[in-house]
Coordinates of C-alpha atoms in Angstrom, one line a residue:
Chain A
X1 CA 105.3 59.5 151.3
X2 CA 102.3 57.4 150.6
X3 CA 100.6 57.4 147.2
X4 CA 97.2 58.4 148.6
X5 CA 98.5 61.5 150.4
X6 CA 97.2 64.8 149.3
X7 CA 99.5 67.9 148.8
X8 CA 98.0 69.8 151.8
X9 CA 98.8 66.9 154.1
X10 CA 102.3 66.7 152.8
X11 CA 102.8 70.5 153.1
X12 CA 101.6 70.4 156.7
X13 CA 104.1 67.7 157.5
X14 CA 106.8 69.9 156.1
X15 CA 105.7 72.8 158.2
X16 CA 104.1 74.9 155.5
X17 CA 101.2 76.9 156.9
X18 CA 97.8 77.2 155.1
X19 CA 98.5 81.0 154.7
X20 CA 101.8 80.2 152.9
X21 CA 100.0 77.8 150.7
X22 CA 97.3 80.3 149.8
X23 CA 100.0 82.8 149.1
X24 CA 101.6 80.3 146.7
X25 CA 98.2 79.8 145.1
X26 CA 97.9 83.5 144.5
X27 CA 101.4 83.7 143.2
X28 CA 100.8 80.9 140.6
X29 CA 97.4 82.4 139.7
X30 CA 99.0 85.8 139.1
X31 CA 101.9 84.2 137.1
X32 CA 99.3 82.6 134.9
X33 CA 97.2 85.8 134.6
X34 CA 94.2 84.0 136.2
X35 CA 91.4 86.1 137.7
X36 CA 91.7 86.8 141.5
X37 CA 88.9 84.4 142.2
X38 CA 91.0 81.6 140.7
X39 CA 93.7 82.0 143.3
X40 CA 91.7 80.3 146.1
X41 CA 90.3 77.7 143.7
X42 CA 93.8 76.9 142.6
X43 CA 95.1 76.6 146.1
X44 CA 92.2 74.4 147.2
X45 CA 92.5 72.3 144.1
X46 CA 96.2 71.9 144.6
X47 CA 95.7 71.1 148.3
X48 CA 93.3 68.3 147.5
X49 CA 95.5 66.9 144.7
X50 CA 96.7 63.4 145.0
X51 CA 100.2 62.4 144.1
X52 CA 100.6 62.6 140.4
X53 CA 102.4 59.9 138.7
X54 CA 105.0 61.3 136.2
X55 CA 107.1 59.4 133.8
X56 CA 110.0 61.4 132.5
X57 CA 111.6 60.4 129.2
X58 CA 114.9 61.9 128.0
X59 CA 115.6 61.6 124.3
X60 CA 118.0 63.7 122.1
X61 CA 118.8 66.4 124.6
X62 CA 121.7 67.8 126.7
X63 CA 120.1 67.3 130.1
X64 CA 120.1 71.1 130.5
X65 CA 116.3 71.0 131.0
X66 CA 116.6 68.6 133.8
X67 CA 119.4 70.6 135.3
X68 CA 117.2 73.8 135.1
X69 CA 114.3 72.1 136.8
X70 CA 116.0 70.1 139.4
X71 CA 118.7 72.5 140.5
X72 CA 116.6 75.4 141.5
X73 CA 118.4 78.2 143.4
X74 CA 116.8 77.4 146.8
X75 CA 114.2 75.1 148.4
X76 CA 110.8 76.6 147.6
X77 CA 107.2 75.5 147.4
X78 CA 107.9 74.7 143.7
X79 CA 110.5 72.3 144.8
X80 CA 108.1 70.7 147.3
X81 CA 105.6 70.2 144.5
X82 CA 108.3 68.5 142.5
X83 CA 108.9 66.4 145.6
X84 CA 105.3 65.7 145.9
X85 CA 104.8 64.4 142.3
X86 CA 105.6 60.7 142.0
X87 CA 108.5 60.8 139.6
X88 CA 108.2 57.1 138.9
X89 CA 110.7 57.0 136.1
X90 CA 113.4 59.4 134.9
X91 CA 115.8 58.1 132.3
X92 CA 118.7 60.3 133.2
X93 CA 118.4 60.1 137.0
X94 CA 117.7 56.4 136.9
X95 CA 120.2 55.4 134.3
X96 CA 122.3 53.4 136.6
X97 CA 119.3 51.3 137.7
X98 CA 119.1 49.7 134.2
X99 CA 116.4 47.1 133.8
X100 CA 115.0 47.8 137.3
X101 CA 114.2 51.4 136.1
X102 CA 112.4 50.1 133.0
X103 CA 110.4 47.8 135.3
X104 CA 109.5 50.8 137.4
X105 CA 108.2 52.6 134.4
X106 CA 106.1 49.7 133.3
X107 CA 104.7 49.3 136.8
X108 CA 103.8 53.0 137.0
X109 CA 102.1 52.8 133.6
X110 CA 100.0 49.8 134.6
X111 CA 99.1 51.3 138.0
X112 CA 98.1 54.7 136.7
X113 CA 96.6 53.8 133.3
X114 CA 95.0 57.0 131.8
X115 CA 96.1 59.1 134.7
X116 CA 99.9 59.6 134.5
X117 CA 101.7 62.5 132.8
X118 CA 104.5 61.9 130.5
X119 CA 107.2 64.6 130.6
X120 CA 109.6 64.5 127.6
X121 CA 112.8 66.4 127.1
X122 CA 114.6 66.0 123.9
X123 CA 113.6 65.3 120.3
X124 CA 113.1 62.0 118.6
X125 CA 115.3 60.8 115.8
X126 CA 113.3 59.2 113.0
X127 CA 115.9 58.7 110.2
X128 CA 117.1 55.2 109.5
X129 CA 114.5 53.6 111.7
X130 CA 115.4 55.8 114.6
X131 CA 118.7 54.1 115.3
X132 CA 120.5 57.3 116.4
X133 CA 119.1 57.1 119.9
X134 CA 118.2 53.9 121.6
X135 CA 117.7 53.0 125.3
X136 CA 117.8 49.3 126.3
X137 CA 117.8 48.3 122.7
X138 CA 114.6 50.2 121.9
X139 CA 114.4 53.4 119.8
X140 CA 113.2 56.6 121.3
X141 CA 110.2 56.5 119.0
X142 CA 109.2 53.0 120.3
X143 CA 109.6 54.1 123.9
X144 CA 107.5 57.2 123.4
X145 CA 104.7 55.4 121.6
X146 CA 104.6 52.7 124.2
X147 CA 104.6 55.2 127.1
X148 CA 102.2 57.8 125.7
X149 CA 99.4 55.5 124.7
X150 CA 97.8 55.3 128.2
X151 CA 98.9 58.8 129.4
X152 CA 96.6 61.5 130.6
X153 CA 98.7 64.2 129.0
X154 CA 102.2 64.9 127.6
X155 CA 104.4 67.8 128.6
X156 CA 107.3 68.5 126.1
X157 CA 109.9 70.3 128.2
X158 CA 112.6 72.3 126.4
X159 CA 112.8 73.4 122.8
X160 CA 114.2 70.1 121.6
X161 CA 111.1 68.3 122.7
X162 CA 108.7 71.1 121.8
X163 CA 110.1 72.1 118.3
X164 CA 113.1 69.8 117.6
X165 CA 115.7 72.2 118.9
X166 CA 119.4 71.7 118.2
X167 CA 119.1 68.1 116.9
X168 CA 116.6 69.3 114.3
X169 CA 118.9 72.2 113.2
X170 CA 119.9 72.2 109.5
X171 CA 120.9 69.6 108.1
X172 CA 119.1 67.6 110.8
X173 CA 121.3 64.5 110.4
X174 CA 119.2 62.2 112.6
X175 CA 115.8 63.2 111.1
X176 CA 114.8 64.7 114.5
X177 CA 111.2 65.6 115.1
X178 CA 109.3 67.4 117.9
X179 CA 107.1 65.4 120.3
X180 CA 104.0 67.0 119.0
X181 CA 104.3 65.1 115.7
X182 CA 104.3 61.7 117.5
X183 CA 101.7 61.9 120.2
X184 CA 98.5 61.9 118.0
X185 CA 95.6 63.5 119.8
X186 CA 97.0 63.3 123.3
X187 CA 96.7 66.6 125.3
X188 CA 100.1 68.3 125.0
X189 CA 101.8 71.2 126.6
X190 CA 105.0 72.6 125.2
X191 CA 107.2 74.4 127.7
X192 CA 109.9 75.6 125.3
X193 CA 113.2 77.2 126.1
X194 CA 116.8 76.2 126.1
X195 CA 116.4 75.5 129.0
X196 CA 112.8 76.4 129.9
X197 CA 112.1 78.6 132.9
X198 CA 111.4 76.3 136.0
X199 CA 108.4 78.4 137.1
X200 CA 106.8 77.9 133.6
X201 CA 107.0 74.2 134.3
X202 CA 105.8 74.3 137.9
X203 CA 103.0 76.8 137.0
X204 CA 101.7 74.6 134.2
X205 CA 101.9 71.5 136.4
X206 CA 100.2 73.3 139.3
X207 CA 97.4 74.3 137.0
X208 CA 97.0 70.7 135.7
X209 CA 97.0 69.3 139.3
X210 CA 94.5 71.9 140.5
X211 CA 92.0 72.0 137.7
X212 CA 92.5 68.6 136.0
X213 CA 92.8 70.2 132.6
X214 CA 95.4 72.0 130.5
X215 CA 96.0 75.8 130.8
X216 CA 95.2 78.1 127.9
X217 CA 97.8 77.5 125.1
X218 CA 99.0 79.5 122.2
X219 CA 99.1 78.3 118.6
X220 CA 102.4 76.5 119.4
X221 CA 100.9 74.6 122.3
X222 CA 102.6 76.8 125.0
X223 CA 100.9 78.2 128.1
X224 CA 99.8 81.7 127.2
X225 CA 100.5 82.8 130.7
X226 CA 104.2 82.3 130.2
X227 CA 104.5 82.7 126.4
X228 CA 102.0 85.3 125.7
X229 CA 104.3 88.3 125.3
X230 CA 107.6 88.9 123.6
X231 CA 110.8 89.4 125.5
X232 CA 111.1 92.8 123.7
X233 CA 107.7 94.0 124.9
X234 CA 108.7 93.4 128.5
X235 CA 112.4 94.2 128.3
X236 CA 113.7 96.8 130.6
X237 CA 116.0 98.0 127.7
X238 CA 113.0 98.7 125.5
X239 CA 113.1 102.5 126.1
X240 CA 116.6 102.6 124.6
X241 CA 115.2 100.8 121.5
X242 CA 112.5 103.4 121.2
X243 CA 115.0 106.3 121.6
X244 CA 117.3 104.7 118.9
X245 CA 120.1 104.1 121.4
X246 CA 121.9 100.8 120.7
X247 CA 125.0 99.0 121.7
X248 CA 127.1 98.4 118.5
X249 CA 129.2 95.7 120.2
X250 CA 129.5 93.9 123.5
X251 CA 132.2 96.2 125.0
X252 CA 131.5 99.6 123.6
X253 CA 130.1 102.7 125.3
X254 CA 126.6 101.8 124.4
X255 CA 126.9 98.3 125.9
X256 CA 128.3 99.8 129.1
X257 CA 125.4 102.2 129.3
X258 CA 123.0 99.3 129.0
X259 CA 121.6 100.3 125.6
X260 CA 119.4 98.1 123.5
X261 CA 121.1 95.0 122.0
X262 CA 119.1 94.8 118.7
X263 CA 122.1 95.7 116.6
X264 CA 124.1 92.8 118.0
X265 CA 121.4 90.3 117.1
X266 CA 118.9 90.3 120.0
X267 CA 115.9 88.2 118.9
X268 CA 113.7 89.6 121.7
X269 CA 111.2 91.2 119.3
X270 CA 110.1 87.7 117.9
X271 CA 110.6 85.6 121.0
X272 CA 107.7 84.7 123.3
X273 CA 108.8 83.8 126.8
X274 CA 108.8 85.1 130.4
X275 CA 112.6 85.7 130.9
X276 CA 112.2 89.5 131.1
X277 CA 109.5 89.3 133.8
X278 CA 110.3 86.2 135.9
X279 CA 114.0 86.1 135.1
X280 CA 116.3 83.3 136.3
X281 CA 117.9 82.2 139.5
X282 CA 115.1 83.5 141.7
X283 CA 114.6 86.7 139.8
X284 CA 118.2 87.7 139.8
X285 CA 118.8 88.3 136.1
X286 CA 118.2 87.1 132.5
X287 CA 120.4 87.0 129.4
X288 CA 119.7 90.6 128.3
X289 CA 120.3 91.9 131.8
X290 CA 123.7 90.3 131.8
X291 CA 124.6 91.9 128.5
X292 CA 123.8 89.4 125.8
X293 CA 121.0 89.5 123.3
X294 CA 118.2 87.1 123.4
X295 CA 118.9 84.0 121.2
X296 CA 115.2 83.3 120.7
X297 CA 115.6 79.9 122.3
X298 CA 112.0 79.3 123.0
X299 CA 111.0 79.6 119.3
X300 CA 111.0 77.0 116.6
X301 CA 114.2 76.6 114.5
X302 CA 116.0 79.2 116.5
X303 CA 119.3 77.6 115.4
X304 CA 118.6 78.4 111.8
X305 CA 117.7 82.1 111.9
X306 CA 120.9 83.3 110.2
X307 CA 123.1 83.5 113.3
X308 CA 122.8 84.7 116.8
X309 CA 124.6 88.0 116.2
X310 CA 122.9 88.9 112.9
X311 CA 120.3 91.7 113.5
X312 CA 116.7 90.7 112.9
X313 CA 116.2 93.1 110.0
X314 CA 119.0 91.6 107.9
X315 CA 118.7 88.8 105.4
X316 CA 119.1 85.3 106.7
X317 CA 121.9 84.2 104.3
X318 CA 124.7 85.8 102.2
X319 CA 123.2 87.6 99.2
X320 CA 126.5 88.3 97.5
X321 CA 126.6 85.5 94.9
X322 CA 122.9 85.9 93.9
X323 CA 123.3 89.7 93.5
X324 CA 126.6 89.4 91.6
X325 CA 124.9 87.0 89.2
X326 CA 121.9 89.3 88.9
X327 CA 124.1 92.4 88.2
X328 CA 126.0 90.6 85.5
X329 CA 122.8 89.3 83.9
X330 CA 121.1 92.7 84.1
X331 CA 124.1 94.5 82.6
X332 CA 124.3 91.9 79.8
X333 CA 120.6 92.4 79.0
X334 CA 121.0 96.1 79.0
X335 CA 123.9 95.9 76.6
X336 CA 121.9 93.6 74.4
X337 CA 119.0 95.9 74.4
X338 CA 121.2 98.9 73.5
X339 CA 122.9 97.0 70.7
X340 CA 119.5 96.0 69.3
X341 CA 118.4 99.7 69.5
X342 CA 121.7 100.8 67.7
X343 CA 121.0 98.3 64.9
X344 CA 117.4 99.5 64.5
X345 CA 118.6 103.1 64.5
X346 CA 121.3 102.3 61.9
X347 CA 118.9 100.6 59.5
X348 CA 116.4 103.4 60.0
X349 CA 118.9 106.1 59.2
X350 CA 120.1 104.0 56.2
X351 CA 116.5 103.8 54.8
X352 CA 116.0 107.5 55.4
X353 CA 119.2 108.3 53.4
X354 CA 117.9 106.0 50.6
X355 CA 114.6 107.8 50.6
X356 CA 116.4 111.2 50.2
X357 CA 118.3 109.9 47.2
Chain B
X1 CA 108.8 82.1 112.4
X2 CA 108.6 79.9 109.2
X3 CA 107.0 82.8 107.3
X4 CA 109.5 85.2 108.7
X5 CA 112.4 82.9 107.8
X6 CA 111.0 82.6 104.3
X7 CA 110.7 86.4 104.0
X8 CA 114.2 87.1 105.4
X9 CA 115.6 84.2 103.3
X10 CA 114.6 83.2 99.8
X11 CA 112.0 85.9 99.3
X12 CA 114.4 88.8 100.1
X13 CA 117.3 87.3 98.1
X14 CA 115.1 86.7 95.1
X15 CA 113.5 90.1 95.1
X16 CA 116.7 92.0 95.6
X17 CA 118.3 90.0 92.8
X18 CA 115.3 90.8 90.5
X19 CA 115.6 94.5 91.5
X20 CA 119.3 94.6 90.7
X21 CA 118.8 92.7 87.4
X22 CA 115.9 94.9 86.3
X23 CA 117.4 98.2 87.3
X24 CA 120.7 97.5 85.6
X25 CA 118.9 96.1 82.5
X26 CA 117.0 99.3 82.1
X27 CA 119.8 101.8 83.1
X28 CA 122.5 100.1 81.0
X29 CA 120.0 99.8 78.1
X30 CA 119.3 103.5 78.2
X31 CA 122.9 104.7 78.9
X32 CA 124.4 102.5 76.2
X33 CA 122.1 103.9 73.5
X34 CA 123.9 105.8 70.8
X35 CA 124.1 109.6 71.3
X36 CA 121.4 111.5 69.5
X37 CA 122.7 112.7 66.1
X38 CA 123.1 116.4 66.0
X39 CA 121.7 117.5 62.6
X40 CA 121.8 121.2 63.4
X41 CA 124.3 123.5 65.0
X42 CA 123.4 124.7 68.6
X43 CA 121.9 128.1 68.9
X44 CA 124.4 130.8 69.5
X45 CA 125.1 131.4 73.2
X46 CA 123.4 128.2 74.3
X47 CA 124.7 126.5 77.4
X48 CA 126.8 123.4 77.1
X49 CA 124.9 120.1 77.2
X50 CA 125.9 119.1 80.7
X51 CA 124.9 122.4 82.2
X52 CA 121.5 122.3 80.4
X53 CA 121.0 118.8 81.8
X54 CA 121.8 119.7 85.4
X55 CA 119.7 122.9 85.2
X56 CA 116.7 120.9 83.9
X57 CA 117.0 118.2 86.6
X58 CA 116.9 120.8 89.4
X59 CA 114.7 123.5 88.0
X60 CA 111.9 121.0 87.2
X61 CA 111.8 120.1 90.9
X62 CA 109.6 123.2 91.4
X63 CA 106.7 123.8 88.9
X64 CA 107.1 126.8 86.6
X65 CA 105.5 129.9 88.1
X66 CA 102.8 129.8 85.6
X67 CA 101.5 126.6 87.1
X68 CA 102.7 127.1 90.6
X69 CA 99.4 128.0 92.1
X70 CA 97.5 125.2 90.3
X71 CA 100.0 122.6 91.0
X72 CA 100.8 123.7 94.6
X73 CA 98.8 120.9 96.3
X74 CA 100.2 118.0 94.2
X75 CA 103.7 119.4 94.5
X76 CA 103.7 119.8 98.3
X77 CA 101.9 116.4 98.8
X78 CA 104.4 114.8 96.4
X79 CA 107.3 116.2 98.4
X80 CA 105.7 115.1 101.7
X81 CA 105.5 111.4 100.8
X82 CA 108.8 111.4 98.9
X83 CA 110.7 112.9 101.8
X84 CA 108.7 110.7 104.2
X85 CA 109.7 107.6 102.4
X86 CA 113.3 108.7 102.3
X87 CA 113.3 109.3 106.1
X88 CA 111.6 106.0 106.9
X89 CA 113.6 103.9 104.6
X90 CA 117.1 105.4 105.2
X91 CA 116.9 106.7 108.9
X92 CA 115.1 103.8 110.7
X93 CA 117.8 101.8 112.5
X94 CA 116.5 98.3 111.5
X95 CA 116.5 99.5 107.9
X96 CA 120.0 101.0 108.2
X97 CA 121.1 97.6 109.5
X98 CA 119.6 95.9 106.4
X99 CA 121.4 98.3 104.1
X100 CA 124.6 97.9 106.0
X101 CA 124.3 94.1 105.4
X102 CA 124.2 94.8 101.7
X103 CA 126.6 97.7 101.3
X104 CA 128.8 97.5 104.4
X105 CA 128.2 101.2 105.4
X106 CA 126.0 102.7 108.0
X107 CA 124.9 106.0 109.5
X108 CA 123.1 107.2 112.6
X109 CA 119.3 106.7 112.7
X110 CA 116.4 108.6 114.3
X111 CA 114.4 107.6 117.4
X112 CA 111.4 105.3 116.7
X113 CA 108.9 107.9 117.7
X114 CA 110.1 110.3 115.0
X115 CA 110.1 107.5 112.4
X116 CA 106.6 106.4 113.4
X117 CA 105.3 110.0 113.1
X118 CA 106.9 110.4 109.7
X119 CA 105.6 107.0 108.6
X120 CA 102.1 108.0 109.6
X121 CA 102.4 111.3 107.8
X122 CA 103.7 109.4 104.7
X123 CA 100.9 106.9 104.7
X124 CA 98.4 109.8 105.0
X125 CA 100.0 111.6 102.2
X126 CA 99.9 108.6 100.0
X127 CA 96.2 108.1 100.7
X128 CA 95.6 111.8 99.8
X129 CA 97.6 111.2 96.6
X130 CA 95.4 108.3 95.7
X131 CA 92.2 110.2 96.6
X132 CA 93.3 113.1 94.3
X133 CA 94.1 110.6 91.5
X134 CA 90.6 109.1 91.8
X135 CA 88.8 112.4 92.0
X136 CA 90.7 114.6 89.5
X137 CA 89.0 114.0 86.0
X138 CA 92.2 114.6 84.1
X139 CA 94.5 112.5 86.3
X140 CA 91.9 109.7 86.4
X141 CA 91.7 109.7 82.6
X142 CA 95.4 109.2 82.2
X143 CA 95.9 106.7 85.1
X144 CA 96.7 103.1 84.1
X145 CA 96.9 99.9 86.2
X146 CA 100.6 100.6 86.3
X147 CA 100.0 103.7 88.4
X148 CA 97.6 102.1 90.8
X149 CA 99.9 99.0 91.3
X150 CA 102.9 101.3 91.8
X151 CA 100.9 103.2 94.4
X152 CA 99.7 100.0 96.1
X153 CA 103.2 98.5 96.3
X154 CA 104.6 101.8 97.8
X155 CA 101.8 102.0 100.3
X156 CA 101.8 98.4 101.6
X157 CA 105.3 98.5 103.1
X158 CA 104.5 101.8 104.9
X159 CA 101.2 100.4 106.2
X160 CA 102.6 97.0 107.3
X161 CA 105.6 98.6 108.9
X162 CA 103.4 100.9 110.9
X163 CA 101.1 98.0 111.9
X164 CA 104.1 95.9 113.0
X165 CA 105.4 98.8 115.1
X166 CA 102.0 99.5 116.6
X167 CA 101.2 95.8 117.2
X168 CA 98.1 96.0 115.1
X169 CA 96.8 92.9 113.4
X170 CA 98.6 89.5 113.6
X171 CA 101.4 88.7 115.9
X172 CA 104.6 90.8 115.5
X173 CA 106.6 88.1 113.7
X174 CA 103.8 87.6 111.2
X175 CA 103.4 91.3 110.7
X176 CA 107.2 91.7 110.3
X177 CA 107.2 88.9 107.7
X178 CA 104.3 90.6 105.8
X179 CA 106.2 93.8 105.9
X180 CA 109.3 92.2 104.4
X181 CA 107.2 90.4 101.8
X182 CA 105.5 93.7 100.8
X183 CA 109.0 95.2 100.4
X184 CA 109.9 92.1 98.2
X185 CA 106.8 92.8 96.0
X186 CA 107.9 96.5 95.8
X187 CA 111.4 95.5 94.7
X188 CA 110.2 93.0 92.1
X189 CA 107.9 95.5 90.5
X190 CA 110.2 98.5 90.8
X191 CA 112.3 98.1 87.6
X192 CA 109.3 97.2 85.4
X193 CA 106.7 99.8 86.4
X194 CA 106.6 103.5 87.1
X195 CA 108.5 103.2 90.3
X196 CA 111.6 103.2 88.0
X197 CA 111.2 107.0 87.8
X198 CA 113.4 107.1 90.9
X199 CA 116.3 106.5 88.5
X200 CA 114.9 107.5 85.2
X201 CA 113.8 111.0 86.1
X202 CA 117.4 112.1 86.1
X203 CA 118.0 110.8 82.6
X204 CA 114.7 112.0 81.1
X205 CA 114.9 115.5 82.5
X206 CA 118.6 115.6 81.5
X207 CA 117.8 114.6 78.0
X208 CA 115.0 117.2 77.8
X209 CA 117.3 119.8 79.1
X210 CA 120.0 119.1 76.6
X211 CA 117.5 119.3 73.7
X212 CA 115.9 122.5 74.9
X213 CA 119.3 124.0 75.7
X214 CA 120.5 123.1 72.2
X215 CA 117.7 125.2 70.8
X216 CA 118.6 128.1 73.0
X217 CA 115.6 127.7 75.5
X218 CA 116.2 129.3 78.9
X219 CA 116.1 126.6 81.5

C-alpha cells in the first residue's frame, strides 16, 4: 500500500462496498453516541483519510493490550483500519529487528513531523533514573520524550499507560507513572482497561482520522462514548441487585441463577467502561456474564482497592488492630473517669459527715 | 476513586476507632461509677430495682396518657425516623456487608426499592423534625448547637445515600465517597454529642426507674 492512498481506495481494492463503509460509519457514530448527521460525515472523513503514521511504544506492560487489539476474533473493518494505518514502529512486534526498527522509528518521525500519533502501552518507571526498563540502552522516559515531542497526539492504551496500572500498584517498586504525567500539553486520549476493548481503540482512532481532532473526553482523559457509564448501570444483572438477590459465592445457588455479584466483590458500580454493552470477542460475553465480578480494571489504582473479592461497601484494610487499640484506650479512659468520680464522691461524703459533726 | 479509597480506608478506620473509643469511654465511665448510696429504706411493696428499671425503659417509650394527645406528633414522627434509620442501616445489603466485615455475622436484607422508599420517608421525617424544632417556641428555646449538629450529621448520610442511589449530583463514586465520609463524621460526633442517647437512654431511664420505684412510684 502506498503512503498517499486514502482509506476509501484501500477498501475498494479489498472489495468493501461504499454501502458497507457507510454502515461502518453509522456503527462507529452510534458507538460514540454521535448525532445521526455525524455518521455520514464520519464515513466521508474516514474515506478521505490518508494513511496515518503510528508509532507504538511498549513500556512496562504485559503485551495483553497488543494481544487484545491485534488478535481480534475475525477479520472486520476495524482490522482493515488497523491494516490501513501505517504502523511504522511497534517495539514488541519489531523487537527482532533491533537497530533497524529504531531507524524505522526515527525515519517515520522525521517524515511525519507534527502529524504522527504515538500509541503507548505500559507505564514508565522513573525511580533510580528510570533504569528498570530500557530499550537499546535508553530508558523508557527518554524514548517517550524523544518520540512525543513532534507528535500530533498521544494515545495511552491500557490501564498501565493511562493510570500506571499494575506496575504502579503499592509499593510501586519502579516508581511507575502514567503517560499523562510525561507528555506535557500534547493532546492525549486514555483508552484504559486491562486490556482495553478493541472497539474503544478503533472508535477513537476512527474519530481522530475522520475529524482530525480528539473525541469528547471525561475528566480522566477517556472517550466519553466508551467510558461514560458504569458497568453496573448497563449490567444485565442489575435487576437482581435492585431486588436484593445476590450470589454469596461463585458456586452457590445464587451464582447458578445468575444473581448479582456485588457480594463477591464486583466493582461494576464504580467502573466506567463499555464491557456490559459492547462485550468481548465480537459481543459474545464479558466477565460478569461468565460469572466473575468486574475487577474495575479501567479505573485508576484498581489493584489497590482492598482486594478483588472484597465488597465495595467494606473498609479497604483490616480494622482489627486499630479497633482493639481504640477499645482498650476507651475502656481505660472510662475506668479513669469512674475512679476520679469515686474519689470526688468520697471526699464529698467525708466533708458532709464532717459538717454534720 | 482517590476520594473513595480515602473514605473506605483511613477515614473509615479512624472514625470507627473514635466511635469505639468514645462510646466505651462514656459507657464504662458511667457503669463503673459507685452505686448510689441508699440512705432510706425502700417503700413497702416497692418493686425490685431491676424490675423498676426495665419497666421505666419500656413504659417511657409511649408518653403518659396525660401528654399523649399533645405529644402525638413528635412521638409518631420520632418513631418514623428512628425505625427508618434502623431499616436503612441494618437491612440494606451493602450496609450488612460492611457490618459483616466488622462483626463476622450477616442477615438477609431488603430489596433496594424498599430501602429507597424507607430512606426517603426517613429523610422527610427528619426534615419535619427540624422544622418542628425551629417553629416550636419551647423547643427552639432549649435547642443548642449540639442538637442541630446531631440532626445535621444524622441527615447527611441519609441524604447522600439517597443521592448516590438516585445518581443525583456528582458521579456515583464521588457521591459514594461523600456518603461514607458523612457516616465518618456521624461516627466521630456520636459519642460526644446527643447522638449518644442511643446507648445512654437505657441507663438514664433505668436509673430514673430505680429511684422512682424505690420511693414506691407506680411505673
